[in-house]
Amino acid sequence: MTDDDRPIERELSALLDGELTPDEESRVRAAVEADPVLARRLRELEEVDRALLALPARPVPADAKARLRARIATEAEDAQRRRPVTAARPASRRPRRIRRIATGAAMALAAGLLALLLLPMDSGDETVPEPTPMAERGPEPTPIAERVPEPPSIAEEMEDLPDLLAPEEPALDEDTLVLAGKLPESDLPVVEVLDWLEVLDELEAPEQSG
Amino acid sequence: MGFQSEVESSVPEASDEDVRLMLAFSGGDEAAFDLLFDRWSGRLLRFLERMVRDPAVAEELLQESFLRVHRARDRYQPQARFSTWLYTIATNVARNELRRPFRRSPHDSTDDEGDGAPLTLVADAPATDEVVEARRQGDAVEAALETLPERQRSALWLSAVEGLSYAEVAVALETTEKSVKALVHRARVALSRQMGSKETPHD
């Protein structure tokens, strides 16, 4: 058993660190006064603390705070960039996307209707065959044209289009600015042709007056 | 208790002011954060240098520690002294670095000779006999410190130099007070033996 294994030895550091209760401290100090070996051990441990406190301290680099500030700024920018796109996007862009989808849908519907109108159909004197008894039914199927319900007239369709094309935001939005050459043309889809035509009408007046 | 009061007197009694500054920073006062950096960066850098034994890495860890303080501003609760919280952060940052695989290790902890100065801490100064002797002693202590296991080194430094209580060191090291008491004592005894053995040839 070495000196350091003695229970009283283990209390010397606690004595130096002020971690003993008053009773414990009195007991250890009494033991130190009575035991020269213990007294020498305490001095040696005190010397360790003095040596540690005497160690030179290197000054903090002068630019340390500036570098920290730069890192904080970079981190803040990164956090801003990582936010969900929907949260970062201005609210005004959402109606624009909805309008694009609606415009596309309207164009597709119009194209479909046009195709139907151009198909040769005997829609004028169509007659629904009278119910035929099952036994008399011939093998030939009913013509397709007879199964298709009468399409709405093009005039009726055009009445609905303005609602679909009606802008949900002020007319002079990003599209307008793109068309006016004030913003770079980016990802405007082809389906916005009707949109453009509508906007161009609005642009005519200020451009001519200017 | 004479020496203990001497040690304590070298530690600024700044806990209340630091907590106040941290709360001000939590409330949006960025200048308070700058003040905290000014007050604590030197001490923290000194601690980190002893932990990782590489001045450049210690500087980086100093930045990382204060970056974490900055990130935690909204969550800060003054449940302990600011220094305890700060050293807990720094200890974790240093531990992460020490456990990083393939980390650069300028001085292996088994280097019991300590011939080379582990840290270039002393600025250019007139090399008087006293300065040379102080450097020699400082180098010997640094070398001896390096041989200690990480937990002993940090426990002793936080207690003897930074003035944290055993309870506070236990928080920073995520252990018990009893364990801290043992760590600190073993570290002191080991350093004492090494310093004694190195001084013998010069006596």
mmCIF file of C-alpha atoms in Angstrom:
data_model
loop_
_atom_site.group_PDB
_atom_site.id
_atom_site.type_symbol
_atom_site.label_atom_id
_atom_site.label_comp_id
_atom_site.label_asym_id
_atom_site.label_seq_id
_atom_site.Cartn_x
_atom_site.Cartn_y
_atom_site.Cartn_z
ATOM 1 C CA MET A 1 0.000 0.000 0.000
ATOM 2 C CA THR A 2 1.464 3.358 -1.016
ATOM 3 C CA ASP A 3 0.973 6.613 0.829
ATOM 4 C CA ASP A 4 -1.556 7.693 -1.754
ATOM 5 C CA ASP A 5 -3.710 4.723 -0.954
ATOM 6 C CA ARG A 6 -4.230 5.902 2.591
ATOM 7 C CA PRO A 7 -7.746 7.300 2.952
ATOM 8 C CA ILE A 8 -6.433 10.450 4.548
ATOM 9 C CA GLU A 9 -4.191 11.075 1.492
ATOM 10 C CA ARG A 10 -7.210 11.095 -0.733
ATOM 11 C CA GLU A 11 -8.646 13.920 1.303
ATOM 12 C CA LEU A 12 -5.700 16.238 0.616
ATOM 13 C CA SER A 13 -6.931 17.326 -2.808
ATOM 14 C CA ALA A 14 -10.388 17.914 -1.437
ATOM 15 C CA LEU A 15 -8.796 20.022 1.267
ATOM 16 C CA LEU A 16 -6.989 22.122 -1.342
ATOM 17 C CA ASP A 17 -10.163 22.487 -3.373
ATOM 18 C CA GLY A 18 -12.277 23.532 -0.409
ATOM 19 C CA GLU A 19 -14.557 20.543 -0.813
ATOM 20 C CA LEU A 20 -14.479 19.302 2.784
ATOM 21 C CA THR A 21 -17.051 20.043 5.418
ATOM 22 C CA PRO A 22 -15.767 22.005 8.443
ATOM 23 C CA ASP A 23 -15.541 18.805 10.489
ATOM 24 C CA GLU A 24 -13.691 16.947 7.748
ATOM 25 C CA GLU A 25 -11.336 19.849 7.262
ATOM 26 C CA SER A 26 -10.499 19.990 10.962
ATOM 27 C CA ARG A 27 -9.794 16.277 10.998
ATOM 28 C CA VAL A 28 -7.527 16.400 7.942
ATOM 29 C CA ARG A 29 -5.637 19.465 9.117
ATOM 30 C CA ALA A 30 -5.015 17.809 12.445
ATOM 31 C CA ALA A 31 -3.684 14.736 10.643
ATOM 32 C CA VAL A 32 -1.408 16.888 8.501
ATOM 33 C CA GLU A 33 0.022 18.665 11.530
ATOM 34 C CA ALA A 34 0.690 15.365 13.211
ATOM 35 C CA ASP A 35 2.243 13.609 10.239
ATOM 36 C CA PRO A 36 5.302 15.123 8.483
ATOM 37 C CA VAL A 37 4.890 12.785 5.518
ATOM 38 C CA LEU A 38 1.328 13.946 5.057
ATOM 39 C CA ALA A 39 2.428 17.583 5.437
ATOM 40 C CA ARG A 40 5.079 17.125 2.712
ATOM 41 C CA ARG A 41 2.519 15.447 0.475
ATOM 42 C CA LEU A 42 0.166 18.393 0.877
ATOM 43 C CA ARG A 43 2.944 20.829 -0.080
ATOM 44 C CA GLU A 44 3.719 18.800 -3.185
ATOM 45 C CA LEU A 45 0.100 18.879 -4.269
ATOM 46 C CA GLU A 46 -0.058 22.618 -3.641
ATOM 47 C CA GLU A 47 2.995 22.990 -5.845
ATOM 48 C CA VAL A 48 1.138 21.263 -8.683
ATOM 49 C CA ASP A 49 -1.634 23.839 -8.499
ATOM 50 C CA ARG A 50 0.848 26.713 -8.443
ATOM 51 C CA ALA A 51 2.595 25.306 -11.493
ATOM 52 C CA LEU A 52 -0.699 24.962 -13.364
ATOM 53 C CA LEU A 53 -1.732 28.504 -12.530
ATOM 54 C CA ALA A 54 1.660 29.804 -13.643
ATOM 55 C CA LEU A 55 1.346 28.313 -17.109
ATOM 56 C CA PRO A 56 1.425 31.040 -19.733
ATOM 57 C CA ALA A 57 -1.768 31.809 -21.555
ATOM 58 C CA ARG A 58 -1.694 32.433 -25.256
ATOM 59 C CA PRO A 59 -3.783 35.451 -26.169
ATOM 60 C CA VAL A 60 -6.903 34.894 -28.198
ATOM 61 C CA PRO A 61 -6.158 35.826 -31.829
ATOM 62 C CA ALA A 62 -7.278 39.363 -32.632
ATOM 63 C CA ASP A 63 -9.504 38.213 -35.472
ATOM 64 C CA ALA A 64 -11.186 35.426 -33.502
ATOM 65 C CA LYS A 65 -14.378 37.360 -32.850
ATOM 66 C CA ALA A 66 -14.624 38.559 -36.426
ATOM 67 C CA ARG A 67 -14.216 34.994 -37.682
ATOM 68 C CA LEU A 68 -16.872 33.819 -35.250
ATOM 69 C CA ARG A 69 -19.235 36.534 -36.439
ATOM 70 C CA ALA A 70 -18.586 35.514 -40.041
ATOM 71 C CA ARG A 71 -19.401 31.890 -39.213
ATOM 72 C CA ILE A 72 -22.587 32.915 -37.444
ATOM 73 C CA ALA A 73 -23.627 34.976 -40.463
ATOM 74 C CA THR A 74 -22.864 32.107 -42.837
ATOM 75 C CA GLU A 75 -24.824 29.707 -40.672
ATOM 76 C CA ALA A 76 -27.795 32.063 -40.631
ATOM 77 C CA GLU A 77 -27.703 32.362 -44.428
ATOM 78 C CA ASP A 78 -27.520 28.589 -44.807
ATOM 79 C CA ALA A 79 -30.468 28.154 -42.472
ATOM 80 C CA GLN A 80 -32.432 30.677 -44.504
ATOM 81 C CA ARG A 81 -31.584 28.802 -47.692
ATOM 82 C CA ARG A 82 -32.596 25.437 -46.230
ATOM 83 C CA ARG A 83 -36.109 26.581 -45.314
ATOM 84 C CA PRO A 84 -38.903 24.801 -47.190
ATOM 85 C CA VAL A 85 -39.525 26.317 -50.612
ATOM 86 C CA THR A 86 -43.232 26.801 -49.973
ATOM 87 C CA ALA A 87 -42.491 28.837 -46.893
ATOM 88 C CA ALA A 88 -39.948 31.012 -48.659
ATOM 89 C CA ARG A 89 -41.993 31.615 -51.801
ATOM 90 C CA PRO A 90 -44.004 34.808 -51.855
ATOM 91 C CA ALA A 91 -47.709 34.239 -51.530
ATOM 92 C CA SER A 92 -48.348 36.046 -54.790
ATOM 93 C CA ARG A 93 -46.709 33.241 -56.764
ATOM 94 C CA ARG A 94 -49.178 30.620 -55.659
ATOM 95 C CA PRO A 95 -52.200 32.085 -57.484
ATOM 96 C CA ARG A 96 -49.985 32.366 -60.540
ATOM 97 C CA ARG A 97 -49.277 28.657 -60.490
ATOM 98 C CA ILE A 98 -52.940 27.841 -59.941
ATOM 99 C CA ARG A 99 -53.808 30.116 -62.830
ATOM 100 C CA ARG A 100 -51.284 28.375 -65.040
ATOM 101 C CA ILE A 101 -52.805 25.010 -64.232
ATOM 102 C CA ALA A 102 -56.279 26.356 -64.862
ATOM 103 C CA THR A 103 -55.100 27.901 -68.130
ATOM 104 C CA GLY A 104 -53.565 24.613 -69.197
ATOM 105 C CA ALA A 105 -56.689 22.733 -68.335
ATOM 106 C CA ALA A 106 -58.798 25.222 -70.269
ATOM 107 C CA MET A 107 -56.561 24.947 -73.298
ATOM 108 C CA ALA A 108 -56.687 21.161 -73.200
ATOM 109 C CA LEU A 109 -60.454 21.244 -72.901
ATOM 110 C CA ALA A 110 -60.746 23.678 -75.789
ATOM 111 C CA ALA A 111 -58.472 21.521 -77.940
ATOM 112 C CA GLY A 112 -60.557 18.468 -77.148
ATOM 113 C CA LEU A 113 -63.758 20.227 -78.003
ATOM 114 C CA LEU A 114 -62.300 21.496 -81.247
ATOM 115 C CA ALA A 115 -61.263 17.999 -82.192
ATOM 116 C CA LEU A 116 -64.746 16.732 -81.485
ATOM 117 C CA LEU A 117 -66.295 19.450 -83.594
ATOM 118 C CA LEU A 118 -64.039 18.681 -86.520
ATOM 119 C CA LEU A 119 -64.869 15.000 -86.444
ATOM 120 C CA PRO A 120 -67.499 14.026 -89.070
ATOM 121 C CA MET A 121 -70.611 13.455 -87.083
ATOM 122 C CA ASP A 122 -74.264 13.295 -87.969
ATOM 123 C CA SER A 123 -75.260 15.214 -84.957
ATOM 124 C CA GLY A 124 -77.984 17.132 -86.816
ATOM 125 C CA ASP A 125 -80.452 14.392 -87.429
ATOM 126 C CA GLU A 126 -79.325 11.898 -84.980
ATOM 127 C CA THR A 127 -81.975 9.554 -83.779
ATOM 128 C CA VAL A 128 -81.708 7.264 -80.913
ATOM 129 C CA PRO A 129 -82.789 3.881 -82.149
ATOM 130 C CA GLU A 130 -85.911 2.676 -80.604
ATOM 131 C CA PRO A 131 -85.508 -0.039 -78.114
ATOM 132 C CA THR A 132 -85.226 -3.244 -79.964
ATOM 133 C CA PRO A 133 -86.210 -6.511 -78.518
ATOM 134 C CA MET A 134 -83.227 -8.560 -77.540
ATOM 135 C CA ALA A 135 -84.081 -11.184 -80.074
ATOM 136 C CA GLU A 136 -84.150 -8.707 -82.930
ATOM 137 C CA ARG A 137 -80.909 -7.005 -82.057
ATOM 138 C CA GLY A 138 -78.407 -7.251 -84.848
ATOM 139 C CA PRO A 139 -74.785 -8.053 -84.329
ATOM 140 C CA GLU A 140 -73.469 -4.663 -85.470
ATOM 141 C CA PRO A 141 -72.618 -2.307 -82.596
ATOM 142 C CA THR A 142 -74.131 1.104 -82.194
ATOM 143 C CA PRO A 143 -72.037 3.772 -83.968
ATOM 144 C CA ILE A 144 -69.705 5.662 -81.644
ATOM 145 C CA ALA A 145 -71.086 8.998 -82.710
ATOM 146 C CA GLU A 146 -74.464 7.974 -81.389
ATOM 147 C CA ARG A 147 -73.053 7.124 -77.979
ATOM 148 C CA VAL A 148 -71.324 10.477 -77.513
ATOM 149 C CA PRO A 149 -73.579 13.032 -75.895
ATOM 150 C CA GLU A 150 -74.092 16.196 -77.777
ATOM 151 C CA PRO A 151 -71.146 18.465 -77.081
ATOM 152 C CA PRO A 152 -71.753 21.952 -75.825
ATOM 153 C CA SER A 153 -71.512 24.576 -78.456
ATOM 154 C CA ILE A 154 -68.275 26.499 -78.846
ATOM 155 C CA ALA A 155 -70.097 29.629 -77.770
ATOM 156 C CA GLU A 156 -71.048 27.983 -74.506
ATOM 157 C CA GLU A 157 -67.462 26.923 -73.959
ATOM 158 C CA MET A 158 -66.144 30.386 -74.640
ATOM 159 C CA GLU A 159 -68.520 31.757 -72.038
ATOM 160 C CA ASP A 160 -66.805 29.598 -69.427
ATOM 161 C CA LEU A 161 -63.253 30.419 -70.484
ATOM 162 C CA PRO A 162 -63.122 33.947 -69.075
ATOM 163 C CA ASP A 163 -63.788 32.536 -65.612
ATOM 164 C CA LEU A 164 -60.938 30.099 -65.956
ATOM 165 C CA LEU A 165 -58.608 32.728 -67.341
ATOM 166 C CA ALA A 166 -59.604 35.442 -64.939
ATOM 167 C CA PRO A 167 -56.505 36.534 -62.993
ATOM 168 C CA GLU A 168 -56.581 35.978 -59.235
ATOM 169 C CA GLU A 169 -54.126 38.762 -58.616
ATOM 170 C CA PRO A 170 -53.458 42.209 -60.020
ATOM 171 C CA ALA A 171 -52.967 42.079 -63.771
ATOM 172 C CA LEU A 172 -49.454 43.545 -63.844
ATOM 173 C CA ASP A 173 -47.650 40.654 -62.213
ATOM 174 C CA GLU A 174 -44.410 38.871 -63.083
ATOM 175 C CA ASP A 175 -45.788 37.724 -66.431
ATOM 176 C CA THR A 176 -46.453 41.259 -67.387
ATOM 177 C CA LEU A 177 -42.991 42.297 -66.403
ATOM 178 C CA VAL A 178 -41.502 39.459 -68.411
ATOM 179 C CA LEU A 179 -43.475 40.445 -71.458
ATOM 180 C CA ALA A 180 -42.467 44.054 -70.955
ATOM 181 C CA GLY A 181 -38.836 42.947 -70.952
ATOM 182 C CA LYS A 182 -38.258 44.004 -67.377
ATOM 183 C CA LEU A 183 -37.673 40.509 -66.126
ATOM 184 C CA PRO A 184 -35.818 37.709 -67.863
ATOM 185 C CA GLU A 185 -38.027 35.184 -69.542
ATOM 186 C CA SER A 186 -37.694 32.012 -67.593
ATOM 187 C CA ASP A 187 -40.044 29.128 -67.375
ATOM 188 C CA LEU A 188 -43.243 30.452 -68.841
ATOM 189 C CA PRO A 189 -45.073 27.447 -70.220
ATOM 190 C CA VAL A 190 -46.587 27.375 -73.660
ATOM 191 C CA VAL A 191 -50.007 27.009 -72.124
ATOM 192 C CA GLU A 192 -49.897 30.601 -71.069
ATOM 193 C CA VAL A 193 -50.409 31.871 -74.565
ATOM 194 C CA LEU A 194 -53.901 32.994 -73.792
ATOM 195 C CA ASP A 195 -52.614 34.610 -70.646
ATOM 196 C CA TRP A 196 -50.075 36.536 -72.660
ATOM 197 C CA LEU A 197 -52.625 37.700 -75.166
ATOM 198 C CA GLU A 198 -54.751 39.024 -72.390
ATOM 199 C CA VAL A 199 -51.823 40.778 -70.761
ATOM 200 C CA LEU A 200 -50.553 42.175 -74.040
ATOM 201 C CA ASP A 201 -53.843 43.921 -74.499
ATOM 202 C CA GLU A 202 -53.268 45.653 -71.219
ATOM 203 C CA LEU A 203 -49.735 46.571 -72.134
ATOM 204 C CA GLU A 204 -50.653 48.157 -75.387
ATOM 205 C CA ALA A 205 -52.064 51.292 -73.861
ATOM 206 C CA PRO A 206 -49.166 52.366 -71.587
ATOM 207 C CA GLU A 207 -46.520 51.482 -74.181
ATOM 208 C CA GLN A 208 -48.227 53.494 -76.887
ATOM 209 C CA SER A 209 -48.890 56.389 -74.605
ATOM 210 C CA GLY A 210 -45.249 56.374 -73.474
ATOM 211 C CA MET B 1 -7.600 27.207 3.356
ATOM 212 C CA GLY B 2 -4.999 29.813 2.535
ATOM 213 C CA PHE B 3 -4.031 28.316 -0.776
ATOM 214 C CA GLN B 4 -7.599 27.671 -1.704
ATOM 215 C CA SER B 5 -8.446 31.329 -1.259
ATOM 216 C CA GLU B 6 -5.432 32.191 -3.380
ATOM 217 C CA VAL B 7 -6.708 29.954 -6.157
ATOM 218 C CA GLU B 8 -10.213 31.342 -5.875
ATOM 219 C CA SER B 9 -8.997 34.909 -5.943
ATOM 220 C CA SER B 10 -7.512 34.297 -9.388
ATOM 221 C CA VAL B 11 -10.949 33.394 -10.729
ATOM 222 C CA PRO B 12 -13.209 36.354 -11.475
ATOM 223 C CA GLU B 13 -16.455 36.218 -9.578
ATOM 224 C CA ALA B 14 -18.514 36.820 -12.648
ATOM 225 C CA SER B 15 -21.342 34.350 -12.496
ATOM 226 C CA ASP B 16 -24.205 36.767 -11.961
ATOM 227 C CA GLU B 17 -22.979 39.173 -14.592
ATOM 228 C CA ASP B 18 -22.477 36.352 -17.094
ATOM 229 C CA VAL B 19 -25.944 35.003 -16.528
ATOM 230 C CA ARG B 20 -27.318 38.496 -16.960
ATOM 231 C CA LEU B 21 -25.412 38.888 -20.217
ATOM 232 C CA MET B 22 -26.571 35.522 -21.488
ATOM 233 C CA LEU B 23 -30.177 36.365 -20.700
ATOM 234 C CA ALA B 24 -29.764 39.690 -22.465
ATOM 235 C CA PHE B 25 -28.355 37.858 -25.459
ATOM 236 C CA SER B 26 -31.276 35.420 -25.363
ATOM 237 C CA GLY B 27 -33.490 38.458 -25.553
ATOM 238 C CA GLY B 28 -31.812 39.585 -28.756
ATOM 239 C CA ASP B 29 -28.934 41.720 -27.492
ATOM 240 C CA GLU B 30 -26.065 40.650 -29.766
ATOM 241 C CA ALA B 31 -23.673 43.017 -27.988
ATOM 242 C CA ALA B 32 -24.110 40.891 -24.854
ATOM 243 C CA PHE B 33 -22.824 37.903 -26.795
ATOM 244 C CA ASP B 34 -19.745 39.888 -27.823
ATOM 245 C CA LEU B 35 -19.144 40.760 -24.188
ATOM 246 C CA LEU B 36 -19.416 37.121 -23.169
ATOM 247 C CA PHE B 37 -16.879 36.245 -25.828
ATOM 248 C CA ASP B 38 -14.536 38.956 -24.549
ATOM 249 C CA ARG B 39 -14.879 37.749 -20.974
ATOM 250 C CA TRP B 40 -14.503 34.041 -21.568
ATOM 251 C CA SER B 41 -12.634 33.362 -24.776
ATOM 252 C CA GLY B 42 -9.184 33.594 -23.169
ATOM 253 C CA ARG B 43 -9.963 31.172 -20.370
ATOM 254 C CA LEU B 44 -11.790 28.822 -22.663
ATOM 255 C CA LEU B 45 -8.948 28.816 -25.162
ATOM 256 C CA ARG B 46 -6.483 28.008 -22.370
ATOM 257 C CA PHE B 47 -8.662 25.094 -21.258
ATOM 258 C CA LEU B 48 -9.118 23.792 -24.789
ATOM 259 C CA GLU B 49 -5.412 23.979 -25.490
ATOM 260 C CA ARG B 50 -4.770 21.721 -22.527
ATOM 261 C CA MET B 51 -7.468 19.372 -23.686
ATOM 262 C CA VAL B 52 -6.487 18.905 -27.327
ATOM 263 C CA ARG B 53 -2.829 19.970 -27.116
ATOM 264 C CA ASP B 54 -2.892 21.736 -30.446
ATOM 265 C CA PRO B 55 -3.211 25.534 -30.570
ATOM 266 C CA ALA B 56 -4.791 25.629 -34.028
ATOM 267 C CA VAL B 57 -7.342 22.964 -33.157
ATOM 268 C CA ALA B 58 -8.023 24.658 -29.820
ATOM 269 C CA GLU B 59 -8.804 27.893 -31.649
ATOM 270 C CA GLU B 60 -11.179 26.065 -33.919
ATOM 271 C CA LEU B 61 -12.879 24.469 -30.920
ATOM 272 C CA LEU B 62 -13.137 27.865 -29.263
ATOM 273 C CA GLN B 63 -15.087 29.042 -32.287
ATOM 274 C CA GLU B 64 -17.238 25.931 -32.231
ATOM 275 C CA SER B 65 -17.973 26.344 -28.519
ATOM 276 C CA PHE B 66 -19.175 29.917 -28.912
ATOM 277 C CA LEU B 67 -21.070 28.965 -32.021
ATOM 278 C CA ARG B 68 -22.979 26.479 -29.882
ATOM 279 C CA VAL B 69 -23.605 29.153 -27.272
ATOM 280 C CA HIS B 70 -25.011 31.320 -30.031
ATOM 281 C CA ARG B 71 -27.207 28.526 -31.348
ATOM 282 C CA ALA B 72 -28.512 27.742 -27.867
ATOM 283 C CA ARG B 73 -29.545 31.312 -27.036
ATOM 284 C CA ASP B 74 -33.257 30.523 -27.318
ATOM 285 C CA ARG B 75 -33.011 27.464 -25.101
ATOM 286 C CA TYR B 76 -30.745 28.883 -22.409
ATOM 287 C CA GLN B 77 -32.028 28.465 -18.867
ATOM 288 C CA PRO B 78 -29.889 29.867 -16.035
ATOM 289 C CA GLN B 79 -29.944 26.720 -13.929
ATOM 290 C CA ALA B 80 -26.248 26.886 -13.119
ATOM 291 C CA ARG B 81 -23.381 29.292 -13.318
ATOM 292 C CA PHE B 82 -22.676 30.401 -16.837
ATOM 293 C CA SER B 83 -19.133 29.041 -16.541
ATOM 294 C CA THR B 84 -20.433 25.556 -15.756
ATOM 295 C CA TRP B 85 -22.619 25.623 -18.833
ATOM 296 C CA LEU B 86 -19.845 27.010 -20.984
ATOM 297 C CA TYR B 87 -17.269 24.454 -19.824
ATOM 298 C CA THR B 88 -19.796 21.685 -20.360
ATOM 299 C CA ILE B 89 -20.122 22.793 -23.961
ATOM 300 C CA ALA B 90 -16.358 23.136 -24.375
ATOM 301 C CA THR B 91 -15.703 19.749 -22.781
ATOM 302 C CA ASN B 92 -18.122 18.075 -25.168
ATOM 303 C CA VAL B 93 -16.605 19.865 -28.133
ATOM 304 C CA ALA B 94 -13.105 18.825 -27.049
ATOM 305 C CA ARG B 95 -14.181 15.243 -26.436
ATOM 306 C CA ASN B 96 -15.708 15.032 -29.888
ATOM 307 C CA GLU B 97 -12.438 16.230 -31.306
ATOM 308 C CA LEU B 98 -10.363 13.784 -29.260
ATOM 309 C CA ARG B 99 -12.564 10.874 -30.317
ATOM 310 C CA ARG B 100 -12.474 11.827 -33.957
ATOM 311 C CA PRO B 101 -10.727 9.111 -35.937
ATOM 312 C CA PHE B 102 -7.419 10.055 -37.541
ATOM 313 C CA ARG B 103 -7.259 13.312 -35.663
ATOM 314 C CA ARG B 104 -3.911 15.008 -35.810
ATOM 315 C CA SER B 105 -2.054 14.307 -32.593
ATOM 316 C CA PRO B 106 1.021 16.475 -32.249
ATOM 317 C CA HIS B 107 2.027 14.846 -29.000
ATOM 318 C CA ASP B 108 1.107 11.361 -28.058
ATOM 319 C CA SER B 109 -0.092 11.025 -24.485
ATOM 320 C CA THR B 110 2.510 8.345 -23.837
ATOM 321 C CA ASP B 111 5.308 10.810 -24.497
ATOM 322 C CA ASP B 112 6.683 10.808 -20.998
ATOM 323 C CA GLU B 113 9.906 12.487 -21.952
ATOM 324 C CA GLY B 114 8.309 15.723 -23.000
ATOM 325 C CA ASP B 115 11.435 17.024 -24.678
ATOM 326 C CA GLY B 116 9.542 19.155 -27.164
ATOM 327 C CA ALA B 117 7.352 22.002 -26.015
ATOM 328 C CA PRO B 118 3.783 20.871 -26.568
ATOM 329 C CA LEU B 119 2.470 24.380 -27.011
ATOM 330 C CA THR B 120 4.159 27.505 -28.237
ATOM 331 C CA LEU B 121 2.620 29.672 -25.617
ATOM 332 C CA VAL B 122 5.309 32.135 -24.797
ATOM 333 C CA ALA B 123 5.708 35.153 -26.988
ATOM 334 C CA ASP B 124 9.124 36.343 -28.018
ATOM 335 C CA ALA B 125 10.664 37.983 -25.016
ATOM 336 C CA PRO B 126 14.134 38.747 -23.726
ATOM 337 C CA ALA B 127 15.627 35.410 -22.818
ATOM 338 C CA THR B 128 16.735 36.243 -19.319
ATOM 339 C CA ASP B 129 17.635 33.426 -16.971
ATOM 340 C CA GLU B 130 14.315 33.800 -15.217
ATOM 341 C CA VAL B 131 12.376 33.602 -18.455
ATOM 342 C CA VAL B 132 14.339 30.595 -19.582
ATOM 343 C CA GLU B 133 13.713 28.873 -16.280
ATOM 344 C CA ALA B 134 10.035 29.731 -16.351
ATOM 345 C CA ARG B 135 9.765 28.326 -19.846
ATOM 346 C CA ARG B 136 11.555 25.182 -18.797
ATOM 347 C CA GLN B 137 9.239 24.692 -15.849
ATOM 348 C CA GLY B 138 6.197 25.526 -17.928
ATOM 349 C CA ASP B 139 7.231 23.066 -20.588
ATOM 350 C CA ALA B 140 7.781 20.390 -17.957
ATOM 351 C CA VAL B 141 4.322 20.964 -16.489
ATOM 352 C CA GLU B 142 2.732 20.968 -19.928
ATOM 353 C CA ALA B 143 4.472 17.734 -20.772
ATOM 354 C CA ALA B 144 3.400 16.168 -17.511
ATOM 355 C CA LEU B 145 -0.150 17.365 -18.068
ATOM 356 C CA GLU B 146 -0.190 15.695 -21.424
ATOM 357 C CA THR B 147 0.494 12.315 -19.938
ATOM 358 C CA LEU B 148 -2.729 12.420 -17.916
ATOM 359 C CA PRO B 149 -5.822 10.671 -19.185
ATOM 360 C CA GLU B 150 -8.313 13.109 -20.675
ATOM 361 C CA ARG B 151 -10.784 12.980 -17.788
ATOM 362 C CA GLN B 152 -8.146 13.462 -15.126
ATOM 363 C CA ARG B 153 -6.674 16.364 -17.055
ATOM 364 C CA SER B 154 -9.974 18.136 -17.543
ATOM 365 C CA ALA B 155 -11.158 17.476 -13.973
ATOM 366 C CA LEU B 156 -7.959 18.862 -12.476
ATOM 367 C CA TRP B 157 -7.879 21.870 -14.785
ATOM 368 C CA LEU B 158 -11.504 22.813 -14.205
ATOM 369 C CA SER B 159 -11.155 22.449 -10.466
ATOM 370 C CA ALA B 160 -7.668 23.782 -9.735
ATOM 371 C CA VAL B 161 -7.349 26.429 -12.431
ATOM 372 C CA GLU B 162 -10.868 27.417 -13.433
ATOM 373 C CA GLY B 163 -12.204 27.223 -9.896
ATOM 374 C CA LEU B 164 -15.231 25.063 -10.553
ATOM 375 C CA SER B 165 -16.566 23.096 -7.602
ATOM 376 C CA TYR B 166 -16.583 19.320 -7.760
ATOM 377 C CA ALA B 167 -20.316 19.473 -8.333
ATOM 378 C CA GLU B 168 -19.818 21.796 -11.295
ATOM 379 C CA VAL B 169 -17.007 19.680 -12.712
ATOM 380 C CA ALA B 170 -19.274 16.660 -12.371
ATOM 381 C CA VAL B 171 -21.868 18.433 -14.506
ATOM 382 C CA ALA B 172 -19.293 19.404 -17.117
ATOM 383 C CA LEU B 173 -17.839 15.903 -17.293
ATOM 384 C CA GLU B 174 -21.199 14.184 -16.932
ATOM 385 C CA THR B 175 -20.124 12.165 -13.934
ATOM 386 C CA THR B 176 -20.518 12.135 -10.149
ATOM 387 C CA GLU B 177 -18.889 14.334 -7.525
ATOM 388 C CA LYS B 178 -17.308 11.278 -5.997
ATOM 389 C CA SER B 179 -15.745 10.403 -9.309
ATOM 390 C CA VAL B 180 -14.511 13.966 -9.739
ATOM 391 C CA LYS B 181 -12.905 13.873 -6.315
ATOM 392 C CA ALA B 182 -10.999 10.734 -7.274
ATOM 393 C CA LEU B 183 -10.072 12.068 -10.734
ATOM 394 C CA VAL B 184 -8.719 15.318 -9.348
ATOM 395 C CA HIS B 185 -6.670 13.647 -6.672
ATOM 396 C CA ARG B 186 -5.176 11.040 -9.012
ATOM 397 C CA ALA B 187 -4.282 13.772 -11.481
ATOM 398 C CA ARG B 188 -2.576 15.893 -8.817
ATOM 399 C CA VAL B 189 -0.599 12.954 -7.481
ATOM 400 C CA ALA B 190 0.507 11.922 -10.983
ATOM 401 C CA LEU B 191 1.605 15.450 -11.861
ATOM 402 C CA SER B 192 3.375 15.843 -8.568
ATOM 403 C CA ARG B 193 5.370 12.676 -9.163
ATOM 404 C CA GLN B 194 6.303 13.664 -12.688
ATOM 405 C CA MET B 195 7.275 17.173 -11.739
ATOM 406 C CA GLY B 196 9.304 15.834 -8.827
ATOM 407 C CA SER B 197 11.122 13.330 -11.000
ATOM 408 C CA LYS B 198 11.980 15.965 -13.609
ATOM 409 C CA GLU B 199 13.193 18.469 -11.061
ATOM 410 C CA THR B 200 15.471 16.035 -9.318
ATOM 411 C CA PRO B 201 18.409 16.342 -11.785
ATOM 412 C CA HIS B 202 18.350 20.118 -11.421
ATOM 413 C CA ASP B 203 18.268 20.161 -7.635
#
